[in-house]
Short mmCIF file of C-alpha atoms and ligand atoms in Angstrom, two decimals:
data_model
loop_
_atom_site.label_atom_id
_atom_site.label_comp_id
_atom_site.label_asym_id
_atom_site.label_seq_id
_atom_site.Cartn_x
_atom_site.Cartn_y
_atom_site.Cartn_z
CA UNK A 1 72.96 95.50 -8.09
CA UNK A 2 70.82 98.28 -10.46
CA UNK A 3 68.35 98.50 -7.70
CA UNK A 4 71.31 99.10 -5.35
CA UNK A 5 73.20 101.88 -7.45
CA UNK A 6 69.88 103.45 -7.87
CA UNK A 7 68.78 103.08 -4.53
CA UNK A 8 72.10 105.10 -3.38
CA UNK A 9 72.49 107.40 -6.28
CA UNK A 10 68.47 108.58 -4.89
CA UNK A 11 69.10 107.60 -1.32
CA UNK A 12 68.27 111.87 -0.72
CA UNK A 13 65.34 111.98 -2.37
CA UNK A 14 64.05 108.43 -1.38
CA UNK A 15 64.98 109.94 2.24
CA UNK A 16 64.04 114.04 1.78
CA UNK A 17 61.13 113.76 0.28
CA UNK A 18 60.41 117.82 -0.16
CA UNK A 19 59.25 117.19 -3.51
CA UNK A 20 56.50 115.75 -2.69
CA UNK A 21 53.13 116.39 -2.31
CA UNK A 22 53.90 118.26 -5.90
CA UNK A 23 55.18 122.25 -6.28
CA UNK A 24 55.41 121.40 -2.21
CA UNK A 25 59.13 123.78 -3.54
CA UNK A 26 57.14 126.77 -4.14
CA UNK A 27 53.50 126.86 -2.23
CA UNK A 28 54.31 126.99 1.26
CA UNK A 29 50.85 128.46 3.16
CA UNK A 30 50.74 131.30 5.67
CA UNK A 31 49.85 131.11 8.92
CA UNK A 32 47.33 133.32 8.90
CA UNK A 33 45.64 131.16 6.20
CA UNK A 34 45.23 129.67 9.54
CA UNK A 35 44.05 132.33 11.71
CA UNK A 36 48.02 132.60 12.91
CA UNK A 37 47.83 136.54 12.24
CA UNK A 38 50.66 137.03 14.43
CA UNK A 39 53.58 136.08 13.24
CA UNK A 40 57.01 136.99 10.91
CA UNK A 41 58.47 135.29 7.90
CA UNK A 42 61.73 134.64 9.47
CA UNK A 43 64.88 134.20 6.93
CA UNK A 44 67.46 133.08 9.03
CA UNK A 45 71.29 132.36 6.90
CA UNK A 46 73.00 129.68 8.20
CA UNK A 47 76.62 129.03 9.26
CA UNK A 48 77.49 127.69 5.57
CA UNK A 49 75.34 130.82 3.89
CA UNK A 50 72.34 129.47 2.89
CA UNK A 51 69.06 131.10 3.36
CA UNK A 52 66.68 129.34 5.35
CA UNK A 53 62.83 130.23 6.04
CA UNK A 54 61.07 129.70 9.49
CA UNK A 55 57.86 131.28 11.07
CA UNK A 56 57.90 132.67 14.22
CA UNK A 57 54.14 132.81 15.67
CA UNK A 58 53.56 134.89 18.37
CA UNK A 59 51.28 135.85 21.25
CA UNK A 60 48.72 139.17 20.78
CA UNK A 61 51.27 140.86 22.34
CA UNK A 62 55.04 141.85 23.18
CA UNK A 63 53.70 140.93 26.75
CA UNK A 64 52.31 137.88 26.39
CA UNK A 65 54.89 136.33 23.56
CA UNK A 66 57.44 137.28 26.16
CA UNK A 67 56.22 135.22 29.01
CA UNK A 68 55.45 132.17 27.01
CA UNK A 69 57.07 129.15 25.89
CA UNK A 70 58.96 128.09 22.87
CA UNK A 71 57.20 125.49 20.62
CA UNK A 72 60.12 124.38 18.06
CA UNK A 73 58.19 122.50 15.73
CA UNK A 74 59.93 119.90 12.70
CA UNK A 75 58.42 118.85 10.59
CA UNK A 76 58.70 115.01 8.80
CA UNK A 77 60.50 113.94 5.30
CA UNK A 78 57.94 115.60 3.49
CA UNK A 79 56.33 118.53 2.34
CA UNK A 80 57.74 121.83 3.96
CA UNK A 81 56.73 123.57 7.39
CA UNK A 82 53.19 125.67 5.71
CA UNK A 83 51.86 121.49 5.50
CA UNK A 84 52.35 120.98 9.71
CA UNK A 85 50.01 124.73 10.08
CA UNK A 86 47.44 122.89 11.69
CA UNK A 87 49.65 120.98 14.25
CA UNK A 88 51.17 124.84 14.77
CA UNK A 89 47.94 126.28 15.53
CA UNK A 90 46.29 122.82 17.30
CA UNK A 91 49.51 123.71 19.49
CA UNK A 92 49.38 127.14 19.85
CA UNK A 93 45.57 126.37 21.19
CA UNK A 94 46.25 124.11 23.66
CA UNK A 95 49.51 125.06 24.37
CA UNK A 96 49.29 128.92 24.54
CA UNK A 97 52.68 128.77 23.75
CA UNK A 98 54.57 130.93 21.02
CA UNK A 99 55.44 128.47 17.84
CA UNK A 100 58.98 128.74 16.19
CA UNK A 101 58.35 126.64 12.33
CA UNK A 102 61.16 125.57 9.90
CA UNK A 103 61.29 124.32 6.41
CA UNK A 104 65.10 122.55 6.25
CA UNK A 105 66.77 123.75 3.58
CA UNK A 106 65.90 121.87 0.34
CA UNK A 107 61.97 121.84 1.62
CA UNK A 108 59.56 125.20 1.09
CA UNK A 109 61.34 128.60 0.25
CA UNK A 110 64.45 127.06 2.04
CA UNK A 111 67.79 126.83 0.08
CA UNK A 112 70.96 124.40 -0.27
CA UNK A 113 70.55 121.08 -0.69
CA UNK A 114 69.00 118.50 2.22
CA UNK A 115 71.82 116.31 4.39
CA UNK A 116 71.72 115.21 7.67
CA UNK A 117 74.82 117.55 8.60
CA UNK A 118 73.20 120.38 6.60
CA UNK A 119 69.90 120.33 8.61
CA UNK A 120 72.43 120.24 11.75
CA UNK A 121 72.89 123.76 11.50
CA UNK A 122 69.56 124.76 10.00
CA UNK A 123 68.08 124.01 13.82
CA UNK A 124 71.88 125.54 15.15
CA UNK A 125 70.43 129.00 13.29
CA UNK A 126 67.05 128.63 14.26
CA UNK A 127 68.28 128.31 17.48
CA UNK A 128 70.54 130.92 17.35
CA UNK A 129 67.27 133.49 15.76
CA UNK A 130 65.10 132.78 19.50
CA UNK A 131 68.12 133.16 21.64
CA UNK A 132 69.29 136.73 19.98
CA UNK A 133 65.35 137.38 20.29
CA UNK A 134 64.55 139.80 23.00
CA UNK A 135 61.18 138.47 22.83
CA UNK A 136 62.76 134.60 23.19
CA UNK A 137 65.56 134.84 24.70
CA UNK A 138 65.04 133.99 28.04
CA UNK A 139 62.37 131.52 26.96
CA UNK A 140 61.36 127.95 27.53
CA UNK A 141 62.00 125.94 24.21
CA UNK A 142 60.39 122.61 23.89
CA UNK A 143 61.25 120.68 20.60
CA UNK A 144 58.57 119.01 18.51
CA UNK A 145 58.84 116.39 15.69
CA UNK A 146 57.02 113.69 13.91
CA UNK A 147 59.27 111.03 12.49
CA UNK A 148 62.04 112.47 11.27
CA UNK A 149 61.48 115.92 12.38
CA UNK A 150 61.58 113.32 15.82
CA UNK A 151 65.11 112.17 15.17
CA UNK A 152 66.56 116.19 14.11
CA UNK A 153 64.87 116.59 17.29
CA UNK A 154 66.80 113.93 19.47
CA UNK A 155 70.08 114.72 17.88
CA UNK A 156 69.21 119.01 18.77
CA UNK A 157 68.28 117.77 22.14
CA UNK A 158 71.50 115.93 22.54
CA UNK A 159 73.58 118.91 20.92
CA UNK A 160 72.17 121.35 23.13
CA UNK A 161 70.77 120.22 26.18
CA UNK A 162 71.04 123.40 28.29
CA UNK A 163 69.16 124.78 25.71
CA UNK A 164 65.62 122.50 26.22
CA UNK A 165 62.89 122.08 28.24
CA UNK A 166 61.67 119.91 26.84
CA UNK A 167 60.81 116.81 24.24
CA UNK A 168 58.56 115.59 22.57
CA UNK A 169 58.44 112.66 19.59
CA UNK A 170 56.11 110.73 17.20
CA UNK A 171 56.54 107.80 15.38
CA UNK A 172 60.19 107.75 15.28
CA UNK A 173 62.62 105.41 14.03
CA UNK A 174 65.67 103.91 15.50
CA UNK A 175 68.59 105.08 13.09
CA UNK A 176 67.73 105.28 9.39
CA UNK A 177 69.77 102.49 8.48
CA UNK A 178 67.76 100.43 10.99
CA UNK A 179 65.03 101.54 10.01
CA UNK A 180 65.42 100.43 6.50
CA UNK A 181 66.79 97.09 7.31
CA UNK A 182 63.41 96.31 9.36
CA UNK A 183 61.67 98.19 6.16
CA UNK A 184 63.27 96.75 3.14
CA UNK A 185 64.70 93.78 4.22
CA UNK A 186 65.15 92.52 0.48
CA UNK A 187 67.68 95.29 -0.10
CA UNK A 188 69.89 93.69 2.25
CA UNK A 189 72.78 96.10 1.50
CA UNK A 190 70.56 99.54 2.43
CA UNK A 191 72.22 99.54 5.72
CA UNK A 192 75.61 99.81 4.46
CA UNK A 193 74.54 101.73 1.41
CA UNK A 194 72.47 105.24 3.74
CA UNK A 195 75.05 107.26 4.09
CA UNK A 196 73.23 109.81 7.30
CA UNK A 197 72.41 107.79 10.15
CA UNK A 198 70.02 110.23 12.45
CA UNK A 199 71.26 107.42 14.62
CA UNK A 200 68.49 108.33 17.77
CA UNK A 201 69.64 105.19 19.45
CA UNK A 202 72.92 106.58 20.31
CA UNK A 203 71.54 110.24 20.83
CA UNK A 204 68.65 109.41 23.47
CA UNK A 205 71.58 107.63 25.96
CA UNK A 206 72.95 111.49 25.98
CA UNK A 207 69.67 113.33 26.87
CA UNK A 208 69.97 112.72 30.96
CA UNK A 209 68.23 115.73 31.58
CA UNK A 210 64.95 117.13 29.82
CA UNK A 211 61.93 115.45 30.32
CA UNK A 212 60.35 113.65 27.58
CA UNK A 213 57.28 112.65 25.85
CA UNK A 214 57.21 109.37 22.85
CA UNK A 215 53.96 109.65 20.97
CA UNK A 216 52.93 106.39 19.65
CA UNK A 217 50.71 105.17 16.59
CA UNK A 218 49.83 102.37 17.51
CA UNK A 219 49.29 100.89 13.33
CA UNK A 220 52.11 103.03 12.05
CA UNK A 221 52.42 101.94 8.58
CA UNK A 222 55.58 103.57 7.34
CA UNK A 223 58.40 102.81 10.95
CA UNK A 224 57.48 99.46 12.65
CA UNK A 225 55.76 100.81 15.89
CA UNK A 226 58.34 99.09 17.98
CA UNK A 227 61.34 101.66 17.18
CA UNK A 228 59.44 104.23 19.11
CA UNK A 229 59.17 101.90 21.67
CA UNK A 230 62.51 100.73 22.16
CA UNK A 231 63.66 104.41 22.05
CA UNK A 232 61.56 104.82 24.89
CA UNK A 233 63.05 101.89 26.78
CA UNK A 234 66.89 103.08 25.97
CA UNK A 235 66.15 106.42 27.04
CA UNK A 236 64.12 105.94 30.56
CA UNK A 237 67.37 103.36 31.39
CA UNK A 238 69.26 106.48 30.63
CA UNK A 239 67.74 109.83 31.75
CA UNK A 240 67.53 110.48 35.09
CA UNK A 241 64.67 112.65 34.41
CA UNK A 242 60.58 112.43 33.27
CA UNK A 243 60.12 109.65 30.69
CA UNK A 244 56.91 109.66 29.37
CA UNK A 245 55.27 107.59 26.49
CA UNK A 246 51.86 107.28 24.67
CA UNK A 247 49.97 105.13 22.33
CA UNK A 248 47.06 105.62 20.06
CA UNK A 249 45.67 102.70 18.93
CA UNK A 250 44.14 103.69 16.04
CA UNK A 251 47.26 105.88 14.73
CA UNK A 252 49.12 104.75 11.45
CA UNK A 253 51.97 106.90 10.51
CA UNK A 254 50.38 110.25 8.90
CA UNK A 255 47.42 110.88 11.20
CA UNK A 256 48.26 109.50 14.86
CA UNK A 257 48.37 113.98 15.27
CA UNK A 258 44.50 113.37 14.62
CA UNK A 259 44.34 110.69 16.39
CA UNK A 260 41.40 111.94 19.92
CA UNK A 261 43.19 113.36 22.76
CA UNK A 262 46.17 113.74 21.12
CA UNK A 263 46.92 117.45 22.21
CA UNK A 264 44.61 117.40 25.48
CA UNK A 265 47.51 114.05 26.37
CA UNK A 266 50.07 116.74 25.07
CA UNK A 267 48.68 119.12 27.38
CA UNK A 268 48.90 116.96 30.36
CA UNK A 269 52.78 116.41 30.59
CA UNK A 270 53.11 119.53 29.25
CA UNK A 271 51.94 121.40 32.38
CA UNK A 272 52.66 118.41 35.09
CA UNK A 273 56.51 118.31 33.52
CA UNK A 274 57.38 121.27 31.87
CA UNK A 275 55.29 124.70 32.94
CA UNK A 276 56.95 123.75 36.81
CA UNK A 277 60.19 124.22 35.85
CA UNK A 278 62.44 126.59 35.89
CA UNK A 279 62.68 129.22 33.09
CA UNK A 280 65.85 129.15 30.93
CA UNK A 281 69.04 130.49 32.67
CA UNK A 282 70.59 131.91 30.02
CA UNK A 283 73.96 130.29 29.67
CA UNK A 284 76.05 132.37 26.66
CA UNK A 285 75.47 129.13 24.74
CA UNK A 286 75.49 131.39 21.54
CA UNK A 287 77.83 133.71 21.23
CA UNK A 288 75.51 136.90 20.55
CA UNK A 289 77.88 137.72 17.70
CA UNK A 290 78.66 135.21 15.50
CA UNK A 291 75.65 133.13 16.78
CA UNK A 292 78.26 130.48 16.66
CA UNK A 293 77.72 127.82 19.88
CA UNK A 294 80.64 128.53 22.33
CA UNK A 295 82.37 126.11 23.23
CA UNK A 296 80.40 125.10 26.79
CA UNK A 297 82.81 123.01 28.85
CA UNK A 298 85.96 126.17 27.73
CA UNK A 299 83.65 129.01 28.75
CA UNK A 300 83.32 126.88 32.63
CA UNK A 301 86.55 126.36 32.44
CA UNK A 302 88.22 130.26 31.89
CA UNK A 303 85.42 131.33 34.22
CA UNK A 304 87.30 128.97 36.64
CA UNK A 305 90.12 130.21 36.23
CA UNK A 306 89.92 133.85 36.28
CA UNK A 307 88.14 133.53 39.44
C1 NAG B 1 47.58 109.30 5.48
O1 NAG B 1 48.16 108.08 3.86
C2 NAG B 1 47.60 107.38 2.91
C3 NAG B 1 48.07 106.97 2.42
O2 NAG B 1 48.16 105.88 2.92
C4 NAG B 1 45.97 108.37 2.47
O3 NAG B 1 45.37 107.84 2.34
C5 NAG B 1 45.63 109.12 2.96
O4 NAG B 1 45.29 110.73 3.01
C6 NAG B 1 46.55 109.95 4.52
N1 NAG B 1 45.75 111.03 5.66
C7 NAG B 1 46.55 112.48 6.13
C8 NAG B 1 45.90 112.70 7.39
O5 NAG B 1 47.41 113.08 5.33
C1 NAG B 2 54.48 114.10 34.10
O1 NAG B 2 53.55 114.39 33.41
C2 NAG B 2 52.72 112.91 33.60
C3 NAG B 2 51.68 113.62 32.41
O2 NAG B 2 52.13 113.79 30.97
C4 NAG B 2 52.34 112.66 35.25
O3 NAG B 2 51.55 111.42 34.86
C5 NAG B 2 54.12 112.35 35.43
O4 NAG B 2 53.79 112.57 37.07
C6 NAG B 2 54.67 114.51 35.29
N1 NAG B 2 56.03 114.01 36.70
C7 NAG B 2 56.23 114.44 37.40
C8 NAG B 2 57.80 114.57 37.39
O5 NAG B 2 56.00 115.37 37.55
#
């Protein structure tokens, strides 16, 4: 029983390891340390008034930035956005895109305490930032997430399908309860104890019109590789559009992106599935003043009524 109670109490520290590696709440590397000179250190306020921090890494000129697409990069359960700058740089160089990345609330220099509901508000704030910025208001946004970040990415696309042109997920779990059930079977009640769910099985079924690329390290030592494979199969049967899968036989949880051909594979998918799609069509999904989503359905209804 002690184990269970302890786990309940500390579950947020297990799931959201923002203190690992040490000093992750104080030291956040800057893009310029990785040769990315053109960036904004962004402070955005969430709907519940926390200030979260992000980097908007832009192309060399305003004109190039406007023309380029955006990758929204979502990090895994430990560290902060600074630890993912090498990935941001590789995407920036390979895809010739802009990159927007953030530290979720409770991570890095972002305020607040991490929960599923809270991270969702952070994503909404980041989208509001991009859609209200003239440089990115009509850009294609492709979301890239590793592991927990992949779950956040799937949730975000399910929620705002018309805002995203593509989704890339790497080493994702079906849901937190199912991951704990598969990786800690001795804690049989973990399934019940975890209050945050990140239910990607449910959310993926709602994504029908956004191209998806699943990336997997076959030797993932943290999340059973079957999770990513099953999610791919689910997505393939529910989606009406392009769903691709690519696995790297020697990839482990934390080094799949270091495998040979990783970014080339993303680039190929990008060139064939993303740059051929339409630029974003302004849906007025975000109310410019409040940056809160306008109910898509009701705005369509009111339009047809006034016509
Ligand atoms: C990945 O994790 C292992 C321990 O599981 C560690 O030894 C290694 O340095 C890590 N690699 C990277 C690239 O972070
Ligand atoms: C999407 O990209 C993949 C490469 O990742 C390619 O094989 C596939 O044909 C593309 N799909 C379409 C419909 O263009």
